[in-house]
Amino acid sequence: MSVREDLLKLKIIPSKERGQNFLIDPAALAGIVEFSDVSESDSIVEIGAGLGALTNELKHFPDVTAIEIESRFCNELSSRFPSVKVVNANVLEVAFEEFGDQLVVFGNLPYSLSTDILFHVIGQAYCIKRAVFLLQREFAERIAARPGTREASVLTISCQLRARTTLGMIVPGSSFYPQAGVESRLVRLDFYRELPYRIEDEGWFHMLVRAAFSQRRRKMFNALLSTGLLTKDLLEKAFSAAGLDRNVRAEMLTIEEFAEFANQTLKLKS
């Protein structure tokens, strides 16, 4: 039975708002599993399993959990894949530690929810070994951009603080039903067990990074000053202590430089 026929049977119309484009390319589905380097000993969690195209590739592994918000899909998944644990839930309300402490997470994420889901996963990196996501190509490439270049963003810094990022294959819009209007791309995040950077206060670090990128066209000094997070005097001292040029823009800083700057501001504030 085709995806279209399955959807008709379940009386589900793919939602543009939810970004419901179902991956139907067998080569792409097999490629996702290969790219993940998943093994028999891994506990697997799939986000947004839908009709189970990727679940079908994963069902042979001994420990697989599929999270799906649509109850009609859940009933279908449970019927098709009796060995898979199906959880009817909003993934943003799920605590991943329930499923293990060295998880491999998969997901073909809708663009409208990609940022929220990604940050939810990063926030639980302590129990996740690796995540493999199929995302809109531009979004995936922003995650894997090199910090210190014009392509870098808050997303880049936040992801690469916690994980080593690797880009995978590009998937054309024709590989989906309904056909997607843009290309997608695989990205893999291998999470660090321990942070490779010295950061005194991670919450403060993220607050500064978001503030620094809040006005990309402005110099970082001026962008931060306009937020009111730090006084001009403290900013001047922190830039000097961290060895930063006052004319630098946020995208030109590496993670190490952001970490040092955040640590210096904390020291000066105390």
mmCIF file of N, CA and C in Angstrom, residues 42-44 99-104 126-130:
data_model
loop_
_atom_site.group_PDB
_atom_site.id
_atom_site.type_symbol
_atom_site.label_atom_id
_atom_site.label_comp_id
_atom_site.label_asym_id
_atom_site.label_seq_id
_atom_site.Cartn_x
_atom_site.Cartn_y
_atom_site.Cartn_z
ATOM 1 N N ASP A 42 22.651 -0.581 20.759
ATOM 2 C CA ASP A 42 22.125 0.764 21.012
ATOM 3 C C ASP A 42 20.628 0.747 21.323
ATOM 4 N N SER A 43 20.211 1.658 22.180
ATOM 5 C CA SER A 43 18.788 1.932 22.390
ATOM 6 C C SER A 43 18.408 3.057 21.436
ATOM 7 N N ILE A 44 17.390 2.823 20.622
ATOM 8 C CA ILE A 44 17.028 3.738 19.539
ATOM 9 C C ILE A 44 15.715 4.438 19.855
ATOM 10 N N PHE A 99 14.153 6.191 28.272
ATOM 11 C CA PHE A 99 14.419 5.137 27.292
ATOM 12 C C PHE A 99 15.857 4.619 27.331
ATOM 13 N N GLY A 100 16.693 5.187 28.197
ATOM 14 C CA GLY A 100 18.075 4.731 28.295
ATOM 15 C C GLY A 100 19.022 5.879 28.553
ATOM 16 N N ASP A 101 20.312 5.563 28.649
ATOM 17 C CA ASP A 101 21.290 6.615 28.945
ATOM 18 C C ASP A 101 22.382 6.744 27.882
ATOM 19 N N GLN A 102 22.266 5.976 26.797
ATOM 20 C CA GLN A 102 23.208 6.082 25.673
ATOM 21 C C GLN A 102 22.411 5.955 24.377
ATOM 22 N N LEU A 103 21.447 6.838 24.200
ATOM 23 C CA LEU A 103 20.485 6.710 23.112
ATOM 24 C C LEU A 103 21.047 7.148 21.764
ATOM 25 N N VAL A 104 20.491 6.545 20.706
ATOM 26 C CA VAL A 104 20.686 7.047 19.348
ATOM 27 C C VAL A 104 19.312 7.518 18.876
ATOM 28 N N TYR A 126 22.889 14.528 28.003
ATOM 29 C CA TYR A 126 23.518 13.648 29.000
ATOM 30 C C TYR A 126 23.092 12.189 28.830
ATOM 31 N N CYS A 127 21.943 11.943 28.181
ATOM 32 C CA CYS A 127 21.501 10.554 27.995
ATOM 33 C C CYS A 127 21.442 10.155 26.515
ATOM 34 N N ILE A 128 21.996 11.007 25.651
ATOM 35 C CA ILE A 128 21.963 10.736 24.209
ATOM 36 C C ILE A 128 23.386 10.635 23.674
ATOM 37 N N LYS A 129 23.678 9.543 23.028
ATOM 38 C CA LYS A 129 25.002 9.341 22.449
ATOM 39 C C LYS A 129 25.120 10.029 21.094
ATOM 40 N N ARG A 130 24.053 9.925 20.311
ATOM 41 C CA ARG A 130 24.118 10.423 18.936
ATOM 42 C C ARG A 130 22.717 10.758 18.455
#
